[in-house]
PDB file of C-alpha atoms in Angstrom:
ATOM      1  CA  MET A  68      15.850  -5.535  -0.427  1.00 39.00           C
ATOM      2  CA  ASP A  69      13.011  -8.114  -2.567  1.00 48.00           C
ATOM      3  CA  PRO A  70      11.783 -11.390  -1.933  1.00 47.00           C
ATOM      4  CA  PRO A  71      14.382 -13.920  -3.088  1.00 42.00           C
ATOM      5  CA  GLU A  72      13.003 -15.370  -6.710  1.00 44.00           C
ATOM      6  CA  PRO A  73      14.351 -18.949  -8.349  1.00 38.00           C
ATOM      7  CA  ALA A  74      15.021 -18.507 -11.622  1.00 38.00           C
ATOM      8  CA  ALA A  75      11.923 -20.053 -13.979  1.00 40.00           C
ATOM      9  CA  PRO A  76      13.385 -23.258 -15.557  1.00 41.00           C
ATOM     10  CA  ASP A  77      13.333 -21.651 -18.740  1.00 44.00           C
ATOM     11  CA  ALA A  78      14.461 -18.713 -18.050  1.00 41.00           C
ATOM     12  CA  ALA A  79      16.596 -18.183 -20.785  1.00 44.00           C
ATOM     13  CA  SER A  80      13.967 -18.095 -23.476  1.00 54.00           C
ATOM     14  CA  THR A  81      10.911 -15.908 -24.374  1.00 67.00           C
ATOM     15  CA  ASN A  82       9.195 -18.075 -25.698  1.00 84.00           C
ATOM     16  CA  TRP A  83       6.070 -17.306 -23.022  1.00 88.00           C
ATOM     17  CA  ASP A  84       5.782 -13.348 -24.085  1.00 91.00           C
ATOM     18  CA  PRO A  85       3.125 -11.910 -25.636  1.00 92.00           C
ATOM     19  CA  LEU A  86       5.131  -8.908 -25.996  1.00 91.00           C
ATOM     20  CA  VAL A  87       8.458 -10.313 -28.047  1.00 89.00           C
ATOM     21  CA  ALA A  88       6.911 -13.767 -29.480  1.00 84.00           C
ATOM     22  CA  ALA A  89       7.839 -14.446 -32.701  1.00 84.00           C
ATOM     23  CA  LEU A  90       4.502 -15.862 -34.007  1.00 88.00           C
ATOM     24  CA  PRO A  91       3.259 -16.664 -37.576  1.00 91.00           C
ATOM     25  CA  PRO A  92      -0.917 -14.773 -38.881  1.00 93.00           C
ATOM     26  CA  PRO A  93      -3.095 -16.723 -36.772  1.00 94.00           C
ATOM     27  CA  THR A  94      -5.584 -18.922 -38.480  1.00 95.00           C
ATOM     28  CA  SER A  95      -9.179 -17.931 -39.351  1.00 95.00           C
ATOM     29  CA  GLY A  96     -10.238 -20.655 -36.692  1.00 95.00           C
ATOM     30  CA  CYS A  97      -8.497 -18.710 -33.808  1.00 96.00           C
ATOM     31  CA  LEU A  98     -10.144 -14.970 -35.540  1.00 96.00           C
ATOM     32  CA  ARG A  99     -13.841 -16.814 -34.885  1.00 96.00           C
ATOM     33  CA  ARG A 100     -12.928 -17.986 -31.127  1.00 97.00           C
ATOM     34  CA  LEU A 101     -11.588 -15.455 -29.723  1.00 97.00           C
ATOM     35  CA  GLY A 102     -13.835 -12.970 -31.462  1.00 96.00           C
ATOM     36  CA  HIS A 103     -17.272 -15.236 -29.372  1.00 97.00           C
ATOM     37  CA  GLU A 104     -14.494 -15.564 -26.665  1.00 97.00           C
ATOM     38  CA  LEU A 105     -14.543 -11.499 -26.734  1.00 96.00           C
ATOM     39  CA  SER A 106     -18.494 -10.899 -27.435  1.00 96.00           C
ATOM     40  CA  GLY A 107     -19.114 -13.375 -23.747  1.00 96.00           C
ATOM     41  CA  LEU A 108     -16.654 -11.934 -21.419  1.00 96.00           C
ATOM     42  CA  ARG A 109     -18.906  -8.134 -23.129  1.00 95.00           C
ATOM     43  CA  THR A 110     -21.946  -9.231 -22.101  1.00 96.00           C
ATOM     44  CA  GLU A 111     -21.133 -11.676 -19.460  1.00 96.00           C
ATOM     45  CA  PRO A 112     -18.304  -9.794 -17.190  1.00 95.00           C
ATOM     46  CA  LEU A 113     -15.779 -11.244 -15.025  1.00 96.00           C
ATOM     47  CA  PRO A 114     -16.669  -9.707 -11.162  1.00 96.00           C
ATOM     48  CA  GLY A 115     -13.129  -7.807 -10.982  1.00 95.00           C
ATOM     49  CA  ILE A 116     -12.264  -8.390 -14.369  1.00 96.00           C
ATOM     50  CA  GLN A 117     -11.818  -5.707 -16.738  1.00 94.00           C
ATOM     51  CA  VAL A 118     -11.314  -7.096 -20.314  1.00 95.00           C
ATOM     52  CA  ALA A 119     -10.298  -4.723 -23.768  1.00 93.00           C
ATOM     53  CA  PRO A 120      -8.996  -5.852 -26.603  1.00 93.00           C
ATOM     54  CA  ASP A 121      -5.822  -3.799 -28.403  1.00 92.00           C
ATOM     55  CA  GLU A 122      -6.061  -1.245 -30.754  1.00 89.00           C
ATOM     56  CA  GLU A 123      -3.518  -2.539 -33.072  1.00 91.00           C
ATOM     57  CA  ILE A 124      -3.249  -6.325 -32.282  1.00 93.00           C
ATOM     58  CA  ALA A 125      -5.667  -8.745 -33.073  1.00 93.00           C
ATOM     59  CA  THR A 126      -5.139 -11.502 -31.325  1.00 96.00           C
ATOM     60  CA  MET A 127      -4.217  -9.087 -28.242  1.00 95.00           C
ATOM     61  CA  VAL A 128      -6.290  -8.861 -24.939  1.00 95.00           C
ATOM     62  CA  HIS A 129      -5.120  -6.488 -22.648  1.00 95.00           C
ATOM     63  CA  ALA A 130      -7.042  -7.129 -19.121  1.00 95.00           C
ATOM     64  CA  LEU A 131      -6.806  -5.781 -15.593  1.00 95.00           C
ATOM     65  CA  ILE A 132      -7.427  -7.611 -12.476  1.00 96.00           C
ATOM     66  CA  GLU A 133      -9.147  -6.045  -9.090  1.00 96.00           C
ATOM     67  CA  GLY A 134      -7.239  -6.576  -6.451  1.00 96.00           C
ATOM     68  CA  PRO A 135      -9.848  -9.447  -4.169  1.00 96.00           C
ATOM     69  CA  GLU A 136     -10.801  -7.505  -0.996  1.00 95.00           C
ATOM     70  CA  GLY A 137      -9.242  -9.451   2.007  1.00 96.00           C
ATOM     71  CA  THR A 138      -6.556 -10.046   0.447  1.00 97.00           C
ATOM     72  CA  PRO A 139      -2.683  -7.667   0.710  1.00 97.00           C
ATOM     73  CA  TYR A 140      -4.124  -6.846  -3.653  1.00 97.00           C
ATOM     74  CA  GLU A 141      -6.884  -5.017  -1.851  1.00 96.00           C
ATOM     75  CA  GLY A 142      -7.125  -1.416  -3.711  1.00 94.00           C
ATOM     76  CA  GLY A 143      -4.509  -2.450  -6.335  1.00 95.00           C
ATOM     77  CA  LEU A 144      -5.093  -2.600 -10.351  1.00 94.00           C
ATOM     78  CA  PHE A 145      -3.286  -5.390 -12.279  1.00 96.00           C
ATOM     79  CA  HIS A 146      -1.987  -5.035 -15.425  1.00 95.00           C
ATOM     80  CA  PHE A 147      -2.305  -8.382 -17.878  1.00 96.00           C
ATOM     81  CA  ILE A 148      -1.297  -9.095 -21.473  1.00 96.00           C
ATOM     82  CA  LEU A 149      -3.051 -12.399 -23.258  1.00 97.00           C
ATOM     83  CA  LEU A 150      -2.476 -13.029 -26.907  1.00 96.00           C
ATOM     84  CA  ALA A 151      -3.751 -16.087 -29.295  1.00 96.00           C
ATOM     85  CA  THR A 152      -1.540 -18.251 -30.820  1.00 95.00           C
ATOM     86  CA  PRO A 153      -1.938 -18.972 -34.351  1.00 94.00           C
ATOM     87  CA  ASN A 154      -3.887 -22.326 -33.608  1.00 94.00           C
ATOM     88  CA  TYR A 155      -5.322 -21.781 -30.678  1.00 97.00           C
ATOM     89  CA  PRO A 156      -7.726 -22.932 -28.454  1.00 97.00           C
ATOM     90  CA  HIS A 157      -5.554 -26.008 -30.156  1.00 96.00           C
ATOM     91  CA  GLU A 158      -2.745 -24.297 -27.786  1.00 95.00           C
ATOM     92  CA  PRO A 159      -2.893 -22.133 -25.077  1.00 96.00           C
ATOM     93  CA  PRO A 160      -2.739 -18.422 -24.882  1.00 97.00           C
ATOM     94  CA  LEU A 161       1.025 -16.875 -23.785  1.00 97.00           C
ATOM     95  CA  ALA A 162       0.698 -14.140 -20.499  1.00 97.00           C
ATOM     96  CA  ARG A 163       2.651 -11.251 -19.673  1.00 96.00           C
ATOM     97  CA  PHE A 164       2.019  -9.406 -15.902  1.00 96.00           C
ATOM     98  CA  MET A 165       2.962  -6.338 -16.890  1.00 94.00           C
ATOM     99  CA  THR A 166       2.182  -4.822 -13.494  1.00 94.00           C
ATOM    100  CA  THR A 167       5.871  -4.861 -11.820  1.00 92.00           C
ATOM    101  CA  GLY A 168       7.848  -1.999 -10.423  1.00 89.00           C
ATOM    102  CA  GLN A 169       9.878  -1.124 -14.028  1.00 87.00           C
ATOM    103  CA  GLN A 170      10.289  -5.310 -13.143  1.00 90.00           C
ATOM    104  CA  GLN A 171      11.181  -5.053  -9.802  1.00 90.00           C
ATOM    105  CA  VAL A 172       8.611  -6.718  -7.207  1.00 92.00           C
ATOM    106  CA  ARG A 173       7.517  -9.896  -6.933  1.00 93.00           C
ATOM    107  CA  PHE A 174       3.694 -10.136  -6.530  1.00 95.00           C
ATOM    108  CA  ASN A 175       3.406 -13.339  -5.675  1.00 94.00           C
ATOM    109  CA  PRO A 176       5.802 -16.297  -6.592  1.00 91.00           C
ATOM    110  CA  GLN A 177       3.845 -17.245  -9.961  1.00 93.00           C
ATOM    111  CA  PHE A 178       4.518 -13.873 -11.505  1.00 94.00           C
ATOM    112  CA  TYR A 179       8.692 -13.045 -11.601  1.00 93.00           C
ATOM    113  CA  THR A 180       9.439  -9.933 -12.051  1.00 92.00           C
ATOM    114  CA  SER A 181      10.112 -10.205 -15.500  1.00 93.00           C
ATOM    115  CA  GLY A 182       6.452 -10.390 -16.230  1.00 94.00           C
ATOM    116  CA  LYS A 183       6.357 -14.362 -16.628  1.00 95.00           C
ATOM    117  CA  VAL A 184       3.040 -16.240 -15.853  1.00 96.00           C
ATOM    118  CA  CYS A 185       3.944 -20.079 -13.973  1.00 93.00           C
ATOM    119  CA  LEU A 186       0.402 -21.840 -14.833  1.00 94.00           C
ATOM    120  CA  SER A 187       0.122 -25.017 -15.809  1.00 93.00           C
ATOM    121  CA  ILE A 188      -2.621 -24.257 -17.891  1.00 96.00           C
ATOM    122  CA  LEU A 189      -0.426 -22.517 -20.140  1.00 96.00           C
ATOM    123  CA  ASN A 190       2.281 -25.055 -19.978  1.00 93.00           C
ATOM    124  CA  THR A 191       4.964 -22.387 -17.837  1.00 92.00           C
ATOM    125  CA  TRP A 192       4.796 -24.544 -15.395  1.00 90.00           C
ATOM    126  CA  PRO A 193       4.763 -28.342 -14.272  1.00 89.00           C
ATOM    127  CA  GLY A 194       0.820 -30.147 -13.839  1.00 89.00           C
ATOM    128  CA  PRO A 195      -2.257 -30.036 -15.951  1.00 91.00           C
ATOM    129  CA  GLY A 196      -1.803 -28.778 -19.080  1.00 94.00           C
ATOM    130  CA  TRP A 197      -3.677 -27.303 -21.780  1.00 96.00           C
ATOM    131  CA  ASN A 198      -7.041 -27.807 -23.057  1.00 96.00           C
ATOM    132  CA  PRO A 199      -8.316 -26.385 -26.152  1.00 96.00           C
ATOM    133  CA  SER A 200     -11.974 -26.694 -24.065  1.00 97.00           C
ATOM    134  CA  PHE A 201     -10.366 -24.442 -22.130  1.00 97.00           C
ATOM    135  CA  SER A 202     -10.802 -19.923 -23.069  1.00 97.00           C
ATOM    136  CA  PHE A 203      -9.401 -16.584 -22.199  1.00 98.00           C
ATOM    137  CA  ARG A 204     -12.606 -17.062 -19.180  1.00 98.00           C
ATOM    138  CA  VAL A 205     -10.751 -19.983 -17.351  1.00 97.00           C
ATOM    139  CA  VAL A 206      -6.834 -18.514 -17.595  1.00 98.00           C
ATOM    140  CA  LEU A 207      -8.407 -15.013 -16.366  1.00 98.00           C
ATOM    141  CA  LEU A 208     -10.453 -17.159 -14.063  1.00 97.00           C
ATOM    142  CA  GLN A 209      -6.554 -19.204 -12.473  1.00 97.00           C
ATOM    143  CA  LEU A 210      -4.750 -15.423 -12.819  1.00 97.00           C
ATOM    144  CA  GLN A 211      -7.134 -14.587 -10.480  1.00 97.00           C
ATOM    145  CA  ALA A 212      -7.897 -16.520  -8.318  1.00 96.00           C
ATOM    146  CA  LEU A 213      -3.096 -16.796  -8.020  1.00 96.00           C
ATOM    147  CA  MET A 214      -3.847 -12.991  -6.182  1.00 97.00           C
ATOM    148  CA  ASN A 215      -5.014 -14.729  -2.719  1.00 96.00           C
ATOM    149  CA  SER A 216      -5.221 -14.294   1.162  1.00 95.00           C
ATOM    150  CA  CYS A 217      -2.038 -16.263   1.627  1.00 93.00           C
ATOM    151  CA  PRO A 218      -0.201 -16.133  -2.269  1.00 93.00           C
ATOM    152  CA  ALA A 219       3.237 -17.019  -0.206  1.00 90.00           C
ATOM    153  CA  LEU A 220       1.715 -20.505  -0.539  1.00 86.00           C
ATOM    154  CA  ASN A 221       1.144 -20.432  -3.700  1.00 84.00           C
ATOM    155  CA  GLU A 222       4.289 -22.154  -4.920  1.00 75.00           C
ATOM    156  CA  PRO A 223       4.772 -25.233  -3.674  1.00 65.00           C
ATOM    157  CA  GLY A 224       8.272 -26.022  -2.360  1.00 63.00           C
ATOM    158  CA  VAL A 225       9.230 -22.016  -2.062  1.00 64.00           C
ATOM    159  CA  MET A 226       9.103 -20.068   0.402  1.00 62.00           C
ATOM    160  CA  MET A 227       8.330 -15.965  -0.661  1.00 65.00           C
ATOM    161  CA  MET A 228      10.332 -14.470   2.566  1.00 66.00           C
ATOM    162  CA  SER A 229      11.222 -16.020   5.726  1.00 69.00           C
ATOM    163  CA  ASN A 230       7.038 -16.703   6.567  1.00 82.00           C
ATOM    164  CA  PRO A 231       3.429 -16.204   4.721  1.00 88.00           C
ATOM    165  CA  GLU A 232       2.729 -12.771   7.013  1.00 90.00           C
ATOM    166  CA  GLU A 233       6.497 -10.685   6.096  1.00 90.00           C
ATOM    167  CA  TYR A 234       5.478 -11.888   2.591  1.00 90.00           C
ATOM    168  CA  ASN A 235       1.381 -10.769   2.710  1.00 93.00           C
ATOM    169  CA  SER A 236       3.175  -7.354   4.305  1.00 92.00           C
ATOM    170  CA  PHE A 237       5.663  -6.342   1.527  1.00 92.00           C
ATOM    171  CA  LEU A 238       2.857  -6.910  -1.534  1.00 95.00           C
ATOM    172  CA  ARG A 239       0.150  -4.493   0.926  1.00 95.00           C
ATOM    173  CA  HIS A 240       2.910  -2.207   0.145  1.00 94.00           C
ATOM    174  CA  GLU A 241       4.398  -2.622  -3.083  1.00 94.00           C
ATOM    175  CA  THR A 242      -0.015  -3.530  -4.186  1.00 95.00           C
ATOM    176  CA  LEU A 243      -0.100   0.500  -2.677  1.00 94.00           C
ATOM    177  CA  ARG A 244       3.310   1.830  -4.035  1.00 92.00           C
ATOM    178  CA  VAL A 245       2.720   0.737  -7.793  1.00 92.00           C
ATOM    179  CA  ALA A 246      -1.180  -0.358  -7.954  1.00 93.00           C
ATOM    180  CA  VAL A 247      -2.585   2.488  -6.776  1.00 92.00           C
ATOM    181  CA  LEU A 248      -0.576   5.462  -6.805  1.00 89.00           C
ATOM    182  CA  GLY A 249       1.974   4.564  -9.595  1.00 87.00           C
ATOM    183  CA  ASN A 250      -1.436   3.814 -11.544  1.00 82.00           C
ATOM    184  CA  LEU A 251      -3.328   7.448 -10.355  1.00 83.00           C
ATOM    185  CA  GLU A 252       0.110   8.920 -11.251  1.00 81.00           C
ATOM    186  CA  MET A 253       0.778   7.667 -14.645  1.00 76.00           C
ATOM    187  CA  ALA A 254      -3.621   8.709 -15.544  1.00 74.00           C
ATOM    188  CA  GLU A 255      -2.930  11.997 -14.601  1.00 73.00           C
ATOM    189  CA  GLU A 256       0.444  12.050 -16.368  1.00 73.00           C
ATOM    190  CA  THR A 257      -1.821  11.117 -19.394  1.00 69.00           C
ATOM    191  CA  LEU A 258      -4.493  12.686 -19.340  1.00 69.00           C
ATOM    192  CA  ARG A 259      -2.373  16.130 -18.878  1.00 70.00           C
ATOM    193  CA  ASP A 260      -0.607  14.783 -21.988  1.00 69.00           C
ATOM    194  CA  GLU A 261      -4.298  14.616 -23.327  1.00 65.00           C
ATOM    195  CA  GLY A 262      -5.492  18.267 -22.510  1.00 62.00           C
ATOM    196  CA  SER A 263      -8.395  16.913 -21.082  1.00 58.00           C
ATOM    197  CA  ALA A 264      -9.021  16.912 -17.565  1.00 51.00           C
ATOM    198  CA  PRO A 265     -10.125  14.017 -15.217  1.00 51.00           C
ATOM    199  CA  GLU A 266     -14.003  13.371 -14.481  1.00 56.00           C
ATOM    200  CA  PRO A 267     -14.809  11.756 -10.636  1.00 52.00           C
ATOM    201  CA  GLY A 268     -15.112   8.010 -11.012  1.00 51.00           C
ATOM    202  CA  ALA A 269     -13.878   8.124 -15.019  1.00 53.00           C
ATOM    203  CA  PRO A 270     -12.032   4.655 -15.353  1.00 50.00           C
ATOM    204  CA  LEU A 271      -8.377   4.625 -15.232  1.00 45.00           C
ATOM    205  CA  PRO A 272      -6.441   3.064 -17.725  1.00 49.00           C
ATOM    206  CA  PRO A 273      -3.611   0.447 -17.101  1.00 47.00           C
ATOM    207  CA  VAL A 274      -0.292   0.723 -16.205  1.00 44.00           C
ATOM    208  CA  VAL A 275       2.393  -0.685 -15.455  1.00 42.00           C
ATOM    209  CA  ARG A 276       5.677   2.281 -13.785  1.00 48.00           C
ATOM    210  CA  PRO A 277       5.403   2.260  -9.662  1.00 49.00           C
ATOM    211  CA  SER A 278       4.704   5.078  -7.660  1.00 49.00           C
ATOM    212  CA  ALA A 279       8.225   7.601  -6.910  1.00 48.00           C
ATOM    213  CA  ALA A 280       5.656   8.728  -3.758  1.00 48.00           C
ATOM    214  CA  LEU A 281       6.842   5.958  -1.524  1.00 47.00           C
ATOM    215  CA  PRO A 282      10.275   4.706  -0.800  1.00 47.00           C
ATOM    216  CA  VAL A 283      10.801   0.686  -2.551  1.00 48.00           C
ATOM    217  CA  GLU A 284      10.932  -0.086   1.773  1.00 41.00           C
ATOM    218  CA  PRO A 285       8.372  -3.807   1.837  1.00 39.00           C
ATOM    219  CA  TRP A 286       8.594  -3.746   5.720  1.00 34.00           C
ATOM    220  CA  ARG A 287       6.808  -1.471   6.843  1.00 38.00           C
ATOM    221  CA  ASP A 288       3.905   0.612   5.798  1.00 36.00           C
ATOM    222  CA  PRO A 289       5.462   4.167   5.744  1.00 36.00           C
ATOM    223  CA  THR A 290       1.631   5.704   5.601  1.00 37.00           C
ATOM    224  CA  ALA A 291      -0.204   4.030   7.960  1.00 42.00           C
ATOM    225  CA  ASP A 292      -0.470   6.086  10.260  1.00 45.00           C
ATOM    226  CA  LEU A 293      -0.432   9.623   9.178  1.00 42.00           C
ATOM    227  CA  GLY A 294      -2.979  11.713   8.805  1.00 45.00           C
ATOM    228  CA  LEU A 295      -4.648  12.960   5.495  1.00 44.00           C
ATOM    229  CA  GLU A 296      -2.162  15.787   5.343  1.00 50.00           C
ATOM    230  CA  GLU A 297       0.791  14.022   6.649  1.00 48.00           C
ATOM    231  CA  VAL A 298       0.586  11.324   3.398  1.00 41.00           C
ATOM    232  CA  GLN A 299      -0.407  14.660   1.101  1.00 43.00           C
ATOM    233  CA  THR A 300       2.773  16.264   1.942  1.00 46.00           C
ATOM    234  CA  LYS A 301       4.492  12.440   1.759  1.00 42.00           C
ATOM    235  CA  ALA A 302       2.412  11.085  -1.485  1.00 41.00           C
ATOM    236  CA  GLY A 303       2.648  14.131  -3.078  1.00 41.00           C
ATOM    237  CA  ALA A 304      -1.462  14.169  -2.897  1.00 38.00           C
ATOM    238  CA  LYS A 305      -2.664  17.539  -4.407  1.00 35.00           C
ATOM    239  CA  ASP A 306      -5.619  16.303  -7.469  1.00 36.00           C
ATOM    240  CA  TRP A 307      -8.973  14.449  -6.739  1.00 37.00           C
ATOM    241  CA  TRP A 308      -8.751  10.720  -7.267  1.00 39.00           C
ATOM    242  CA  ILE A 309      -5.034  10.514  -5.012  1.00 39.00           C
ATOM    243  CA  LEU A 310      -7.326  12.580  -1.619  1.00 40.00           C
ATOM    244  CA  GLU A 311     -10.870  10.357  -3.698  1.00 43.00           C
ATOM    245  CA  PHE A 312      -9.326   6.654  -3.052  1.00 41.00           C
ATOM    246  CA  TRP A 313      -7.431   8.315   0.710  1.00 39.00           C
ATOM    247  CA  THR A 314     -10.449   9.524   1.753  1.00 41.00           C
ATOM    248  CA  SER A 315     -12.305   6.490   1.403  1.00 44.00           C
ATOM    249  CA  LYS A 316      -9.617   4.343   3.103  1.00 39.00           C
ATOM    250  CA  LYS A 317      -9.857   6.118   6.367  1.00 35.00           C
TER     251      LYS A 317
END
């Protein structure tokens, strides 16, 4: 059973969604500011966060956040899309969380299965709002901060499952299933489709599809007590990257 998901205050609206929002062309000031910020993120990258501009949309940015150590997200890669609105930075960017297991996994009280990110500086949640002095760097740091050791307490008044540790157990399982094995399987398919063999240590592309290797059982990790050979059978681990991941964790 998945954790309960309260409706967002504007759940029927999609004006928060960078993939569907109808926006006018960006101003020249927006493009200059965003170019300056991306240059800064390249020269002074954020620890645990990889950023890349979209190949087709000039104002769209992809971010891959590594699950912080010591949290239930550890080991996972989480994909976000940010879109600078036409009058950015005088209005906040739009944001969408992409690693949702086909809109089935609530990875955080403030990351909805629809992909909506509830954050006050994005004007999608009550609290201190956007300030033109803020930047994509500030937004990314806030997103990373939400992926903490006790995310069940991120949203006041809303308890995910019966207690925080129960929710953490759910997150650890789904991080392995969706944000680790799902990413690795999609990378394998992508590389196979392109006809190129992976090199050990090569970066993995951001993906959103969950792995079918592990069952959707949020209450326990079905691989916790297994050895490497049993994990190979259960997860279909036939290629170097899944084997490398598992042996590094054992």
